[in-house]
Amino acid sequence: MGESVAEATVIKWLKNPGDKVDADEAVMEIATDKVDSDVPSPVAGKLVEQLYKENDVVQVGAVIAVIETGEAEEVTIQPENAVNVDTAASNDNLYHESVPFTAIKDQPEAEPQQANFDDIPGIEQLEQRSVPQAPVFKAEGRFYSPLVRNIAAQEGISTDELDHIPGTGSDGRLTKDDLLNYLQNKTLSVAKVQNAPPAAADFTTPVQVNSSAEAPLPPAVEPQTVKNNDQQPTITPEAQPAVSTPQYAEPVSFEKAATPAAPAETKSERNTPASAPVAASISGTDEIIEMDRMRRLIADHMVMSKQTSPHVTSFVEADVTSLVLWREKVKNSFEKREGEKITFTPIFIEAVVKAIKDFPMINVTVNGTQIIKKAAINISMATALPSGNLIVPVIKKADELNLVGLTKAVNDLAGRARNGKLLPDEVKEGTFTITNVGSFGNVMGTPIINQPQVAILAVGAIKKKPAVIETKEGDVIAIRHMMFLSLSYDHRVVDGALGGSFVRRVADYLEKWDPARDV
């Protein structure tokens, strides 16, 4: 994603002009190229004016709403004061501060108003989950506002339980009302389950079992193939069994491995917001699937990068046998001592940092005809999210961290990225990116540059291969741990000699790993 946030999109107004608002009560939903978030009111009062409409793009620092309070002084809330992250229940990934409010204090102070939750938008109750009504959004890695997390903490709701609650906000986001309604339904459901009589077996019509070869088989479900999206196939009314008895059908074919159907929510239901359009079948196996907002932003950013930078990719194969054996030797003692698992990623980052010091012109950005040489070495690491999207947290001043510090930083940022707990400052100001295509079993790749950087390194899977080794006694063939490094770079400012030399230097640092190194 982009290195800085310059604008936000108004997704939804939660309050209308004339509505009373409490301090810290959500007034609107916004979206940036990094995160979605609720924007709370900095003061209690009455919303007088909305200065932007839904879907309008707002520049950072712009005033977006006017709120009346009880005193005669006009106060402009600056971006950095629009939300106090320190008072939030958790350090969520928020951009509240990028959209300020102006508070006009010339009206009598409004009485505090108790929030009314009687008309909360409908969400299926727990006791009704066996009857599919709407897709359930399992938003692994989605973001929660401080208010939602605070309520969840007070009510003892875990993050995993939050992930299972359907959201009515933009792209299935969980709002305060959604959570309060869930808590209310949860209490009612427990009472109903405790008082409910045992359920009777669901047999509406007896079925006689006939073992003869002439016995007719129940109607079969037409096989369907679903490509790449794990969507559950649609069964037409004609294919439904006429009675509530076991039916046998031809297996449904999936291009990806699929699990047997169960009464619980399916994967497609978990990953589809309640407001998202259902994929429409065109001709058997073809479907139209609307991109979600993050996927559209990623797509735009990738196209922009290819249009901005002439990409060139250089490849190097590295023998990392000493490194692999060293890690295998120290990983248990390291975890016991540091409380962290040491992966290959911090080792790769350390090698990249050393190579950047040797070739500082890799650590630059381009501004028109100017080349800006960056003083800090901030390593961005591409992290895949459970939803299938991508986010790139940044290790700031990576050159000032040793291997232990890099390990802790990698594990912390990757974990919080997947749980949606990154802060805005943790996804910007990167100067060089590493992406691990080996985690998907790929041996190499041609990654797209993360603008406005000028280079990105893809590290491939480590594979055992026969290789020729030079010894004092002559050449021998041995089984070695080998991997490919792929460096894509901006040919406007990085020539082949620089790009090729840089990736070769990274490989040298990995190949010459000291097997006796202490950590």
XYZ file of N, CA and C in Angstrom, residues 13 33 49 51 116-117 159 168 201 216 219 248 253 313 342 345 347 357 385 390 397 455-456 467-468 475 495 508 515:
87
model
N -22.360 8.075 7.038
C -22.661 8.950 8.167
C -23.540 8.186 9.145
N -6.514 4.010 2.308
C -5.888 2.888 1.606
C -5.219 1.933 2.570
N -23.942 20.292 10.883
C -23.750 20.254 9.432
C -22.762 19.163 9.050
N -20.250 18.398 6.136
C -19.600 19.141 5.063
C -19.224 18.261 3.871
N -30.143 4.691 22.580
C -31.306 3.817 22.433
C -30.932 2.647 21.533
N -30.961 1.450 22.097
C -30.560 0.274 21.346
C -31.754 -0.595 20.963
N -11.408 -11.898 21.128
C -11.245 -11.486 19.734
C -11.801 -12.532 18.781
N -22.667 -4.882 10.308
C -23.515 -4.157 9.357
C -22.831 -2.916 8.811
N -36.757 -35.706 16.558
C -36.111 -36.051 15.294
C -36.921 -35.503 14.131
N -35.480 -47.101 -6.998
C -35.076 -45.781 -7.522
C -34.202 -45.054 -6.514
N -33.220 -38.125 -5.858
C -32.701 -37.188 -6.869
C -31.319 -36.693 -6.501
N -28.632 -38.928 -1.070
C -27.321 -39.206 -1.615
C -27.188 -38.444 -2.925
N -17.571 -30.893 -7.104
C -16.151 -30.744 -7.409
C -15.709 -29.323 -7.151
N 13.893 -7.456 -13.203
C 14.091 -8.419 -12.121
C 15.364 -9.215 -12.366
N 12.509 -18.002 16.225
C 13.344 -17.372 15.211
C 13.061 -18.018 13.860
N 12.921 -15.034 8.270
C 12.663 -13.648 7.852
C 13.610 -12.644 8.492
N 16.531 -13.093 9.559
C 17.870 -13.356 9.018
C 17.995 -12.736 7.631
N 23.686 -1.038 3.174
C 24.818 -0.206 3.610
C 25.938 -0.238 2.572
N -2.828 -11.458 4.729
C -3.881 -11.479 5.740
C -4.779 -12.693 5.542
N -3.461 -8.076 1.511
C -2.055 -7.892 1.841
C -1.867 -6.580 2.582
N 14.132 1.821 11.238
C 15.545 1.816 11.628
C 16.036 0.395 11.887
N 12.907 -0.708 -5.052
C 13.308 -2.111 -5.142
C 12.527 -2.952 -4.147
N 12.340 -4.231 -4.504
C 11.667 -5.190 -3.635
C 12.312 -6.555 -3.856
N 24.294 -30.264 -5.611
C 25.069 -29.112 -6.062
C 26.547 -29.476 -6.084
N 27.287 -28.805 -6.950
C 28.728 -29.021 -7.050
C 29.431 -28.126 -6.039
N 36.255 -31.121 -7.000
C 34.810 -30.892 -6.989
C 34.071 -32.157 -6.565
N 20.313 0.721 -12.305
C 20.758 -0.005 -13.486
C 21.000 -1.474 -13.140
N 25.531 -13.392 -0.807
C 26.837 -13.638 -0.180
C 26.727 -13.655 1.340
N 28.469 -20.710 11.088
C 27.726 -21.747 11.822
C 28.008 -21.755 13.314
